[in-house]
Amino acid sequence: QSDERDACVMTVVPPLTPPLSFVDLLPAAIRQHEDHLLRRVNAAGWTKSIAEVVPTVLARAEVTSGSAPVFISYRRHETAGVALPLFERLVHEGFEVFLDQFSIPPGFDFQRRLGQELQDKSMVVLLESEHVRDSKWTQHEIDFAKRHRLGLLSIRMPRVTSPIMPEHPALVLDEQIDFDGPPERVARSDSDPTEVDQWPALKKSALDRVAAEIKRSHAEALFLRRERLRANLTAACNDAGLRMQGSGAGPLLITGKHDEHMVWLTTRPAGVDDFQSLFLAHEAWSARTTGSRGVIVGPQAALEPDRLARLQWLQRVSSCVALDEGRLDDLMDRLQSGTWT
């Protein structure tokens, strides 16, 4: 039992034949007590390999985020038939998914919202079709992912002879076994009658494989992005002659010129959860020191004005400071000078 300990418990089970509840696998002494921890905690399972549950375990241990944001980049005239079922499947799997048909409300600046949505996501999933290079928006999304070091996974359609990202990993689909039927010839765009292949929906087996690869790649991308941010902060502290303490996914303590400060890292723009977590941790810790600050470091560059206004409000009500990950020099100056206004 770990209810009174700073720990979490997860039961991990293999595929069961015939399908059974994991509770049926537990010893009789545990099955007889409905309030036993191993009966109350939801279990995780895998299909072919126990490695499938690694992202779930890391998220529960808060090594990676419990949220799973991804951005689907595609060319509608070629891969809408693949994108829509994939969107539904990923949402069902617990992902927070951006797909342009559903994710930008009318009346919003498309380009500005696109940049914010990209910054909110941990990775871009590219449905790479033969003429995807024709889309300036798709190229913008790929360039953004590379520039900001987001995860980037290509799901490559058949008949792509010149990959747009040959240096990046790709899951290549098979025309004969992965689709519900052959592609249909359609106009390249509303203004160009030249015909291109429009791919139909994936078969369930192929959709399962694509979803599993996205889940694996997303967990890896989120972990690497967090570690890169932590490494950049460590290097900045070393260059400034400041001492940083802390490990794992919790807050970090940085000793400035006058006081110790608590720093919270986030791989997406700071939200209410980040401010609440830092505020509660800092409030309990800062009773020992007078000039300490709670600082959130994460991406902010692409935020819309209303998101920036909410961020500023959260800073005022929580007495925490939020700084862009690209301004670590500003953070070091504040830590050394003790000036936060």
Coordinates of C-alpha atoms in Angstrom, one line a residue:
Q1 CA 0.0 0.0 0.0
S2 CA 1.4 3.4 -1.0
D3 CA -1.4 5.8 -0.2
E4 CA 0.6 7.4 2.6
R5 CA 3.9 7.4 0.7
D6 CA 5.2 9.7 -2.0
A7 CA 5.0 7.0 -4.6
C8 CA 2.7 5.6 -7.3
V9 CA 1.7 2.1 -8.3
M10 CA 0.8 0.7 -11.7
T11 CA -0.1 -2.8 -12.6
V12 CA 1.1 -3.9 -16.0
V13 CA -0.4 -6.9 -17.6
P14 CA 0.1 -8.9 -20.9
P15 CA -2.7 -9.8 -23.3
L16 CA -5.1 -12.2 -21.6
T17 CA -6.7 -15.2 -23.4
P18 CA -9.6 -15.5 -23.0
P19 CA -10.1 -11.7 -22.2
L20 CA -10.1 -11.3 -18.4
S21 CA -9.9 -8.5 -15.9
F22 CA -6.4 -8.1 -14.5
V23 CA -8.0 -8.5 -11.1
D24 CA -8.5 -12.2 -11.9
L25 CA -4.7 -12.6 -12.0
L26 CA -4.3 -11.3 -8.4
P27 CA -3.9 -13.6 -5.4
A28 CA -7.1 -14.6 -3.7
A29 CA -6.2 -12.6 -0.6
I30 CA -6.2 -9.4 -2.6
R31 CA -9.3 -10.2 -4.7
Q32 CA -11.3 -10.5 -1.5
H33 CA -10.6 -6.9 -0.5
E34 CA -12.3 -4.5 -2.8
D35 CA -10.4 -1.5 -1.3
H36 CA -6.9 -3.0 -1.9
L37 CA -4.6 -0.7 -3.8
L38 CA -4.0 -3.2 -6.6
R39 CA -7.7 -3.4 -7.2
R40 CA -8.3 0.3 -7.2
V41 CA -5.5 1.4 -9.4
N42 CA -6.2 1.2 -13.2
A43 CA -3.9 -1.2 -15.0
A44 CA -1.9 -0.8 -18.2
G45 CA -1.6 -3.5 -20.8
W46 CA 0.4 -4.3 -24.0
T47 CA -0.4 -6.2 -27.2
K48 CA 2.9 -7.6 -28.4
S49 CA 5.7 -6.3 -26.2
I50 CA 6.0 -4.9 -22.7
A51 CA 7.9 -2.0 -24.2
E52 CA 4.6 -0.6 -25.4
V53 CA 3.7 0.5 -21.8
V54 CA 7.0 2.5 -21.3
P55 CA 5.4 5.8 -22.3
T56 CA 2.5 5.2 -19.9
V57 CA 4.8 4.3 -17.0
L58 CA 7.0 7.4 -17.7
A59 CA 3.9 9.7 -17.8
R60 CA 2.5 8.3 -14.5
A61 CA 5.9 8.8 -12.9
E62 CA 5.8 12.4 -14.2
V63 CA 9.1 11.9 -16.1
T64 CA 7.2 13.0 -19.1
S65 CA 3.9 14.9 -19.4
G66 CA 0.6 13.1 -18.9
S67 CA -0.8 15.1 -21.8
A68 CA 0.0 14.0 -25.4
P69 CA -0.2 16.9 -27.8
V70 CA 0.5 16.2 -31.5
F71 CA 0.0 18.2 -34.7
I72 CA -1.1 16.5 -37.9
S73 CA 0.5 18.1 -41.0
Y74 CA -1.0 16.9 -44.3
R75 CA -2.2 17.9 -47.8
R76 CA -5.9 17.7 -47.8
H77 CA -6.4 16.7 -51.5
E78 CA -4.1 13.7 -51.1
T79 CA -4.4 12.4 -47.5
A80 CA -7.6 13.7 -45.9
G81 CA -8.9 10.1 -46.1
V82 CA -6.0 9.0 -43.9
A83 CA -5.9 12.1 -41.6
L84 CA -9.5 12.0 -40.4
P85 CA -9.6 8.4 -39.1
L86 CA -6.1 9.0 -37.6
F87 CA -7.4 12.1 -35.8
E88 CA -10.2 10.1 -34.3
R89 CA -8.0 7.2 -33.3
L90 CA -5.4 9.4 -31.6
V91 CA -8.1 11.3 -29.7
H92 CA -9.5 7.9 -28.6
E93 CA -6.0 7.0 -27.4
G94 CA -5.9 10.1 -25.2
F95 CA -3.9 12.4 -27.5
E96 CA -4.6 16.2 -27.8
V97 CA -4.6 16.5 -31.6
F98 CA -4.5 19.4 -33.9
L99 CA -6.1 19.0 -37.3
D100 CA -6.9 22.1 -39.3
Q101 CA -10.4 21.0 -40.1
F102 CA -11.4 21.0 -36.5
S103 CA -8.9 23.0 -34.5
I104 CA -9.1 26.7 -35.6
P105 CA -12.4 28.4 -34.9
P106 CA -13.8 30.9 -37.4
G107 CA -12.7 34.5 -36.9
F108 CA -9.2 33.7 -35.7
D109 CA -6.0 34.7 -37.4
F110 CA -5.0 31.4 -39.1
Q111 CA -1.3 32.0 -39.3
R112 CA -0.9 33.3 -35.7
R113 CA -3.1 30.4 -34.4
L114 CA -1.1 27.9 -36.4
G115 CA 2.2 29.1 -34.8
Q116 CA 0.6 28.9 -31.3
E117 CA -0.8 25.4 -32.0
L118 CA 2.6 24.2 -33.2
Q119 CA 4.3 25.6 -30.1
D120 CA 1.7 23.9 -27.9
K121 CA 2.5 20.5 -29.4
S122 CA 5.4 18.1 -28.7
M123 CA 5.6 16.7 -32.2
V124 CA 4.5 17.0 -35.7
V125 CA 3.1 14.0 -37.6
L126 CA 3.6 14.5 -41.3
L127 CA 1.4 12.6 -43.7
E128 CA 3.9 12.6 -46.5
S129 CA 2.3 12.4 -49.9
E130 CA 3.8 12.7 -53.4
H131 CA 3.0 16.4 -53.8
V132 CA 3.2 17.6 -50.2
R133 CA 5.9 20.0 -51.2
D134 CA 3.3 22.0 -53.1
S135 CA 1.8 23.2 -49.7
K136 CA 3.4 26.3 -48.3
W137 CA 1.6 25.6 -45.0
T138 CA 3.0 22.1 -44.7
Q139 CA 6.5 23.4 -45.4
H140 CA 6.0 26.0 -42.7
E141 CA 5.0 23.4 -40.2
I142 CA 8.0 21.2 -41.0
D143 CA 10.4 24.2 -40.7
F144 CA 8.8 25.2 -37.4
A145 CA 9.2 21.7 -36.0
K146 CA 12.9 21.6 -37.0
R147 CA 13.6 25.1 -35.8
H148 CA 12.0 24.5 -32.4
R149 CA 13.3 20.9 -32.2
L150 CA 9.9 19.4 -31.9
G151 CA 9.5 15.7 -32.5
L152 CA 9.0 15.0 -36.2
L153 CA 7.6 11.7 -37.7
S154 CA 6.8 11.1 -41.3
I155 CA 4.0 8.6 -42.2
R156 CA 5.0 8.1 -45.9
M157 CA 2.4 7.3 -48.5
P158 CA 3.3 4.9 -51.3
R159 CA 4.6 6.3 -54.6
V160 CA 6.7 9.0 -52.8
T161 CA 9.9 9.0 -54.9
S162 CA 11.6 12.0 -53.3
P163 CA 11.1 12.2 -49.5
I164 CA 10.8 15.7 -48.2
M165 CA 12.8 14.7 -45.0
P166 CA 15.2 11.9 -46.0
E167 CA 17.2 12.5 -42.8
H168 CA 14.2 11.9 -40.5
P169 CA 12.6 8.5 -39.6
A170 CA 9.6 7.5 -41.6
L171 CA 6.9 4.8 -41.3
V172 CA 6.4 3.7 -45.0
L173 CA 3.0 2.5 -45.9
D174 CA 2.4 -0.4 -48.3
E175 CA -0.1 0.2 -51.1
Q176 CA -1.2 -3.4 -51.3
I177 CA -1.8 -4.3 -47.7
D178 CA -2.3 -1.1 -45.7
F179 CA -5.3 0.7 -47.4
D180 CA -9.0 0.0 -47.7
G181 CA -8.6 0.3 -51.5
P182 CA -6.6 1.9 -54.3
P183 CA -6.1 5.6 -54.4
E184 CA -8.6 7.8 -56.4
R185 CA -7.4 10.3 -59.0
V186 CA -8.6 13.8 -58.0
A187 CA -7.7 17.4 -58.9
R188 CA -4.5 18.7 -57.4
S189 CA -6.3 21.7 -55.8
D190 CA -9.4 23.8 -56.3
S191 CA -7.6 25.9 -58.8
D192 CA -5.4 23.2 -60.5
P193 CA -7.2 20.4 -62.4
T194 CA -4.0 18.3 -62.6
E195 CA -4.8 15.0 -61.0
V196 CA -3.1 13.5 -58.0
D197 CA -3.6 10.3 -55.9
Q198 CA -6.1 10.7 -53.0
W199 CA -5.4 7.9 -50.5
P200 CA -8.3 6.1 -48.8
A201 CA -8.6 5.2 -45.1
L202 CA -6.1 2.8 -43.5
K203 CA -7.0 -0.7 -42.6
K204 CA -7.3 -1.3 -38.8
S205 CA -4.0 -3.2 -38.7
A206 CA -2.2 -0.4 -40.4
L207 CA -3.9 2.2 -38.2
D208 CA -2.9 0.2 -35.1
R209 CA 0.7 0.2 -36.3
V210 CA 0.7 4.0 -37.1
A211 CA -0.9 4.9 -33.7
A212 CA 1.6 2.7 -31.8
E213 CA 4.6 4.4 -33.7
I214 CA 3.2 7.9 -33.0
K215 CA 2.8 7.0 -29.3
R216 CA 6.4 5.7 -29.1
S217 CA 7.8 8.7 -31.1
H218 CA 5.9 11.2 -29.0
A219 CA 7.2 9.9 -25.7
E220 CA 10.7 10.0 -27.0
A221 CA 10.3 13.5 -28.4
L222 CA 8.8 14.8 -25.2
F223 CA 11.6 13.3 -23.1
L224 CA 14.3 14.6 -25.4
R225 CA 12.8 18.1 -25.5
R226 CA 12.7 18.3 -21.7
E227 CA 16.2 17.0 -21.4
R228 CA 17.4 19.6 -23.9
L229 CA 15.8 22.4 -22.0
R230 CA 17.3 21.1 -18.8
A231 CA 20.7 20.9 -20.4
N232 CA 20.5 24.4 -21.7
L233 CA 19.5 25.7 -18.3
T234 CA 22.4 23.8 -16.7
A235 CA 24.9 25.2 -19.2
A236 CA 23.6 28.8 -18.6
C237 CA 23.9 28.3 -14.8
N238 CA 27.5 27.0 -15.2
D239 CA 28.4 29.9 -17.4
A240 CA 27.0 32.4 -14.9
G241 CA 28.7 30.6 -11.9
L242 CA 25.4 29.6 -10.3
R243 CA 24.6 26.3 -8.6
M244 CA 21.6 24.2 -9.7
Q245 CA 20.2 21.3 -7.7
G246 CA 17.4 18.8 -8.4
S247 CA 16.8 15.7 -10.4
G248 CA 13.9 13.9 -12.1
A249 CA 10.8 15.8 -13.2
G250 CA 10.3 18.1 -10.2
P251 CA 11.3 21.7 -9.7
L252 CA 15.0 22.7 -9.7
L253 CA 16.7 24.9 -7.1
I254 CA 19.1 27.5 -8.3
T255 CA 21.3 29.5 -5.9
G256 CA 21.4 33.1 -7.0
K257 CA 23.6 35.9 -5.7
H258 CA 21.3 36.6 -2.7
D259 CA 18.7 33.7 -2.4
E260 CA 17.7 30.3 -3.7
H261 CA 15.0 30.2 -6.3
M262 CA 12.7 27.4 -7.5
V263 CA 12.6 26.8 -11.3
W264 CA 9.9 24.8 -13.1
L265 CA 10.5 23.6 -16.7
T266 CA 7.7 23.1 -19.2
T267 CA 8.0 21.9 -22.8
R268 CA 4.9 23.8 -23.8
P269 CA 3.6 27.3 -23.0
A270 CA 2.9 27.6 -19.3
G271 CA -0.7 27.1 -18.2
V272 CA -2.7 27.0 -15.0
D273 CA -1.4 23.5 -14.0
D274 CA 2.2 24.7 -14.2
F275 CA 1.5 27.7 -12.1
Q276 CA -0.4 25.7 -9.5
S277 CA 2.3 23.0 -9.3
L278 CA 5.0 25.6 -8.9
F279 CA 3.1 27.8 -6.5
L280 CA 2.2 24.9 -4.1
A281 CA 5.8 23.5 -4.2
H282 CA 7.3 27.0 -3.8
E283 CA 4.9 28.0 -1.0
A284 CA 5.8 25.0 1.1
W285 CA 9.6 25.4 0.5
S286 CA 10.0 29.2 0.6
A287 CA 9.0 29.5 4.3
R288 CA 12.8 28.9 4.9
T289 CA 13.9 31.8 2.8
T290 CA 12.7 35.4 2.3
G291 CA 13.7 36.6 -1.2
S292 CA 13.0 33.4 -3.1
R293 CA 11.1 33.4 -6.4
G294 CA 9.2 30.7 -8.3
V295 CA 10.2 30.8 -12.0
I296 CA 8.6 28.9 -14.9
V297 CA 10.8 28.4 -18.0
G298 CA 9.1 27.4 -21.3
P299 CA 8.2 28.5 -24.8
Q300 CA 6.3 31.8 -25.2
A301 CA 7.4 33.3 -28.5
A302 CA 4.3 32.3 -30.5
L303 CA 1.6 33.1 -28.0
E304 CA -1.4 35.1 -29.1
P305 CA -2.2 38.4 -27.2
D306 CA -5.1 36.8 -25.2
R307 CA -2.8 33.9 -24.1
L308 CA -0.1 36.5 -23.1
A309 CA -2.7 38.4 -21.1
R310 CA -3.7 35.3 -19.2
L311 CA 0.0 34.5 -18.6
Q312 CA 0.5 37.9 -17.1
W313 CA -2.5 37.5 -14.9
L314 CA -1.3 34.1 -13.7
Q315 CA 2.0 35.7 -12.8
R316 CA 0.3 38.4 -10.7
V317 CA -2.0 36.1 -8.8
S318 CA 0.7 33.4 -8.1
S319 CA 3.7 35.7 -7.6
C320 CA 5.6 33.4 -9.9
V321 CA 7.6 34.6 -13.0
A322 CA 7.2 33.0 -16.4
L323 CA 10.2 33.4 -18.9
D324 CA 10.7 32.3 -22.4
E325 CA 13.1 29.3 -22.9
G326 CA 15.0 31.4 -25.4
R327 CA 15.8 34.1 -22.8
L328 CA 17.9 32.2 -20.3
D329 CA 20.4 35.1 -20.3
D330 CA 17.6 37.2 -18.8
L331 CA 17.0 34.6 -16.2
M332 CA 20.7 34.5 -15.3
D333 CA 20.8 38.3 -15.0
R334 CA 17.8 38.3 -12.6
L335 CA 19.2 35.5 -10.5
Q336 CA 22.5 37.3 -10.1
S337 CA 21.0 40.8 -9.5
G338 CA 18.0 39.7 -7.4
T339 CA 15.9 42.1 -9.5
W340 CA 12.5 40.7 -10.6
T341 CA 10.4 43.8 -11.5

